[in-house]
mmCIF file with all atom_site columns, C-alpha atoms in Angstrom:
data_model
loop_
_atom_site.group_PDB
_atom_site.id
_atom_site.type_symbol
_atom_site.label_atom_id
_atom_site.label_alt_id
_atom_site.label_comp_id
_atom_site.label_asym_id
_atom_site.label_entity_id
_atom_site.label_seq_id
_atom_site.pdbx_PDB_ins_code
_atom_site.Cartn_x
_atom_site.Cartn_y
_atom_site.Cartn_z
_atom_site.occupancy
_atom_site.B_iso_or_equiv
_atom_site.pdbx_formal_charge
_atom_site.auth_seq_id
_atom_site.auth_comp_id
_atom_site.auth_asym_id
_atom_site.auth_atom_id
_atom_site.pdbx_PDB_model_num
ATOM 1  C CA . VAL A 1 1  ? 1.495   11.054 -13.926 1.00 0.00 ? 193 VAL A CA 1
ATOM 2  C CA . GLU A 1 2  ? 0.867   12.635 -17.387 1.00 0.00 ? 194 GLU A CA 1
ATOM 3  C CA . HIS A 1 3  ? -2.740  13.285 -16.730 1.00 0.00 ? 195 HIS A CA 1
ATOM 4  C CA . CYS A 1 4  ? -2.003  15.463 -13.759 1.00 0.00 ? 196 CYS A CA 1
ATOM 5  C CA . LEU A 1 5  ? 0.314   17.566 -15.931 1.00 0.00 ? 197 LEU A CA 1
ATOM 6  C CA . GLU A 1 6  ? -2.597  18.417 -18.341 1.00 0.00 ? 198 GLU A CA 1
ATOM 7  C CA . LEU A 1 7  ? -4.156  21.521 -18.148 1.00 0.00 ? 199 LEU A CA 1
ATOM 8  C CA . THR A 1 8  ? -7.021  21.480 -20.395 1.00 0.00 ? 200 THR A CA 1
ATOM 9  C CA . ASN A 1 9  ? -9.251  19.833 -17.656 1.00 0.00 ? 201 ASN A CA 1
ATOM 10 C CA . ASP A 1 10 ? -10.677 22.353 -15.292 1.00 0.00 ? 202 ASP A CA 1
ATOM 11 C CA . SER A 1 11 ? -10.441 19.969 -12.193 1.00 0.00 ? 203 SER A CA 1
ATOM 12 C CA . HIS A 1 12 ? -6.694  19.884 -12.566 1.00 0.00 ? 204 HIS A CA 1
ATOM 13 C CA . ILE A 1 13 ? -6.228  23.737 -13.025 1.00 0.00 ? 205 ILE A CA 1
ATOM 14 C CA . ALA A 1 14 ? -8.443  23.990 -9.910  1.00 0.00 ? 206 ALA A CA 1
ATOM 15 C CA . ILE A 1 15 ? -6.099  21.507 -8.097  1.00 0.00 ? 207 ILE A CA 1
ATOM 16 C CA . ASP A 1 16 ? -3.124  23.194 -9.344  1.00 0.00 ? 208 ASP A CA 1
ATOM 17 C CA . THR A 1 17 ? -4.177  26.576 -7.745  1.00 0.00 ? 209 THR A CA 1
ATOM 18 C CA . HIS A 1 18 ? -5.141  24.922 -4.596  1.00 0.00 ? 210 HIS A CA 1
ATOM 19 C CA . HIS A 1 19 ? -1.642  24.017 -4.143  1.00 0.00 ? 211 HIS A CA 1
ATOM 20 C CA . ILE A 1 20 ? -0.579  27.416 -5.007  1.00 0.00 ? 212 ILE A CA 1
ATOM 21 C CA . PHE A 1 21 ? -2.187  29.325 -2.266  1.00 0.00 ? 213 PHE A CA 1
ATOM 22 C CA . LEU A 1 22 ? -1.780  26.456 -0.025  1.00 0.00 ? 214 LEU A CA 1
ATOM 23 C CA . GLY A 1 23 ? 2.100   26.913 -0.401  1.00 0.00 ? 215 GLY A CA 1
ATOM 24 C CA . ILE A 1 24 ? 1.890   30.896 -0.235  1.00 0.00 ? 216 ILE A CA 1
ATOM 25 C CA . GLU A 1 25 ? -0.414  30.369 3.085   1.00 0.00 ? 217 GLU A CA 1
ATOM 26 C CA . LEU A 1 26 ? 2.466   27.907 4.251   1.00 0.00 ? 218 LEU A CA 1
ATOM 27 C CA . ALA A 1 27 ? 5.093   30.310 3.420   1.00 0.00 ? 219 ALA A CA 1
ATOM 28 C CA . LEU A 1 28 ? 3.598   33.041 5.141   1.00 0.00 ? 220 LEU A CA 1
ATOM 29 C CA . PHE A 1 29 ? 2.933   30.912 8.207   1.00 0.00 ? 221 PHE A CA 1
ATOM 30 C CA . LEU A 1 30 ? 6.947   29.913 8.423   1.00 0.00 ? 222 LEU A CA 1
ATOM 31 C CA . GLU A 1 31 ? 8.016   33.362 7.912   1.00 0.00 ? 223 GLU A CA 1
ATOM 32 C CA . GLY A 1 32 ? 5.831   34.539 10.729  1.00 0.00 ? 224 GLY A CA 1
ATOM 33 C CA . LEU A 1 33 ? 6.984   31.667 12.728  1.00 0.00 ? 225 LEU A CA 1
ATOM 34 C CA . ILE A 1 34 ? 10.901  32.569 11.835  1.00 0.00 ? 226 ILE A CA 1
ATOM 35 C CA . VAL A 1 35 ? 10.336  36.229 12.958  1.00 0.00 ? 227 VAL A CA 1
ATOM 36 C CA . TRP A 1 36 ? 8.684   35.116 16.121  1.00 0.00 ? 228 TRP A CA 1
ATOM 37 C CA . ALA A 1 37 ? 11.466  32.672 16.972  1.00 0.00 ? 229 ALA A CA 1
ATOM 38 C CA . LEU A 1 38 ? 14.399  34.813 16.213  1.00 0.00 ? 230 LEU A CA 1
ATOM 39 C CA . TRP A 1 39 ? 13.086  37.877 17.933  1.00 0.00 ? 231 TRP A CA 1
ATOM 40 C CA . ASN A 1 40 ? 12.298  36.077 21.050  1.00 0.00 ? 232 ASN A CA 1
ATOM 41 C CA . ALA A 1 41 ? 15.570  34.298 20.875  1.00 0.00 ? 233 ALA A CA 1
ATOM 42 C CA . VAL A 1 42 ? 17.944  37.043 19.887  1.00 0.00 ? 234 VAL A CA 1
ATOM 43 C CA . VAL A 1 43 ? 16.326  40.522 20.505  1.00 0.00 ? 235 VAL A CA 1
ATOM 44 C CA . THR A 1 44 ? 15.069  39.887 23.990  1.00 0.00 ? 236 THR A CA 1
ATOM 45 C CA . VAL A 1 45 ? 18.534  38.528 24.997  1.00 0.00 ? 237 VAL A CA 1
ATOM 46 C CA . ILE A 1 46 ? 20.474  41.433 23.664  1.00 0.00 ? 238 ILE A CA 1
ATOM 47 C CA . PHE A 1 47 ? 18.217  44.124 24.627  1.00 0.00 ? 239 PHE A CA 1
ATOM 48 C CA . THR A 1 48 ? 16.862  43.064 28.058  1.00 0.00 ? 240 THR A CA 1
ATOM 49 C CA . SER A 1 49 ? 13.997  45.711 28.149  1.00 0.00 ? 241 SER A CA 1
ATOM 50 C CA . VAL A 1 50 ? 12.381  44.503 24.917  1.00 0.00 ? 242 VAL A CA 1
ATOM 51 C CA . PRO A 1 51 ? 9.517   42.331 25.810  1.00 0.00 ? 243 PRO A CA 1
ATOM 52 C CA . THR A 1 52 ? 8.964   39.094 24.237  1.00 0.00 ? 244 THR A CA 1
ATOM 53 C CA . ILE A 1 53 ? 6.282   38.987 21.219  1.00 0.00 ? 245 ILE A CA 1
ATOM 54 C CA . SER A 1 54 ? 3.289   36.749 20.205  1.00 0.00 ? 246 SER A CA 1
ATOM 55 C CA . TYR A 1 55 ? 3.029   35.025 16.855  1.00 0.00 ? 247 TYR A CA 1
ATOM 56 C CA . TRP A 1 56 ? 0.570   37.807 15.450  1.00 0.00 ? 248 TRP A CA 1
ATOM 57 C CA . MET A 1 57 ? 2.966   40.617 16.559  1.00 0.00 ? 249 MET A CA 1
ATOM 58 C CA . ALA A 1 58 ? 5.756   38.795 14.631  1.00 0.00 ? 250 ALA A CA 1
ATOM 59 C CA . LEU A 1 59 ? 3.423   38.726 11.617  1.00 0.00 ? 251 LEU A CA 1
ATOM 60 C CA . GLY A 1 60 ? 2.625   42.678 11.709  1.00 0.00 ? 252 GLY A CA 1
ATOM 61 C CA . ILE A 1 61 ? 6.531   43.164 12.119  1.00 0.00 ? 253 ILE A CA 1
ATOM 62 C CA . MET A 1 62 ? 7.267   41.320 9.104   1.00 0.00 ? 254 MET A CA 1
ATOM 63 C CA . ILE A 1 63 ? 4.268   43.054 7.077   1.00 0.00 ? 255 ILE A CA 1
ATOM 64 C CA . LEU A 1 64 ? 5.548   46.381 8.392   1.00 0.00 ? 256 LEU A CA 1
ATOM 65 C CA . CYS A 1 65 ? 9.167   45.912 7.234   1.00 0.00 ? 257 CYS A CA 1
ATOM 66 C CA . ASN A 1 66 ? 7.816   44.451 3.824   1.00 0.00 ? 258 ASN A CA 1
ATOM 67 C CA . ILE A 1 67 ? 6.325   47.652 3.451   1.00 0.00 ? 259 ILE A CA 1
ATOM 68 C CA . LEU A 1 68 ? 8.840   49.778 4.615   1.00 0.00 ? 260 LEU A CA 1
ATOM 69 C CA . PHE A 1 69 ? 11.827  48.155 3.065   1.00 0.00 ? 261 PHE A CA 1
ATOM 70 C CA . LYS A 1 70 ? 10.126  47.523 -0.474  1.00 0.00 ? 262 LYS A CA 1
ATOM 71 C CA . GLY A 1 71 ? 9.285   50.958 -0.693  1.00 0.00 ? 263 GLY A CA 1
ATOM 72 C CA . VAL A 1 72 ? 13.142  51.998 -0.310  1.00 0.00 ? 264 VAL A CA 1
ATOM 73 C CA . ALA A 1 73 ? 14.415  49.114 -2.291  1.00 0.00 ? 265 ALA A CA 1
ATOM 74 C CA . SER A 1 74 ? 11.830  50.727 -5.264  1.00 0.00 ? 266 SER A CA 1
ATOM 75 C CA . ILE A 1 75 ? 13.293  54.189 -4.530  1.00 0.00 ? 267 ILE A CA 1
ATOM 76 C CA . CYS A 1 76 ? 16.971  53.139 -4.861  1.00 0.00 ? 268 CYS A CA 1
ATOM 77 C CA . LYS A 1 77 ? 16.319  51.339 -8.135  1.00 0.00 ? 269 LYS A CA 1
ATOM 78 C CA . ARG A 1 78 ? 15.543  54.395 -9.745  1.00 0.00 ? 270 ARG A CA 1
ATOM 79 C CA . ASP A 1 79 ? 19.135  55.881 -9.725  1.00 0.00 ? 271 ASP A CA 1
#
């Protein structure tokens, strides 16, 4: 177990980096899945004229919201 925590060996650093990228990819996939599921389960029921969306559309909505709301949050922090 101790040899896995050792960062002096390049192979251990590569494995740790690989796990980090895998975790980021998994988090993005799950976030998109949550947005997709919530949109199709909630928004289409409340607003009957709104169509269901695909997974890729949910990822686009998630990215758009991150751009818009992070921009607003950074402006509000300057006050």
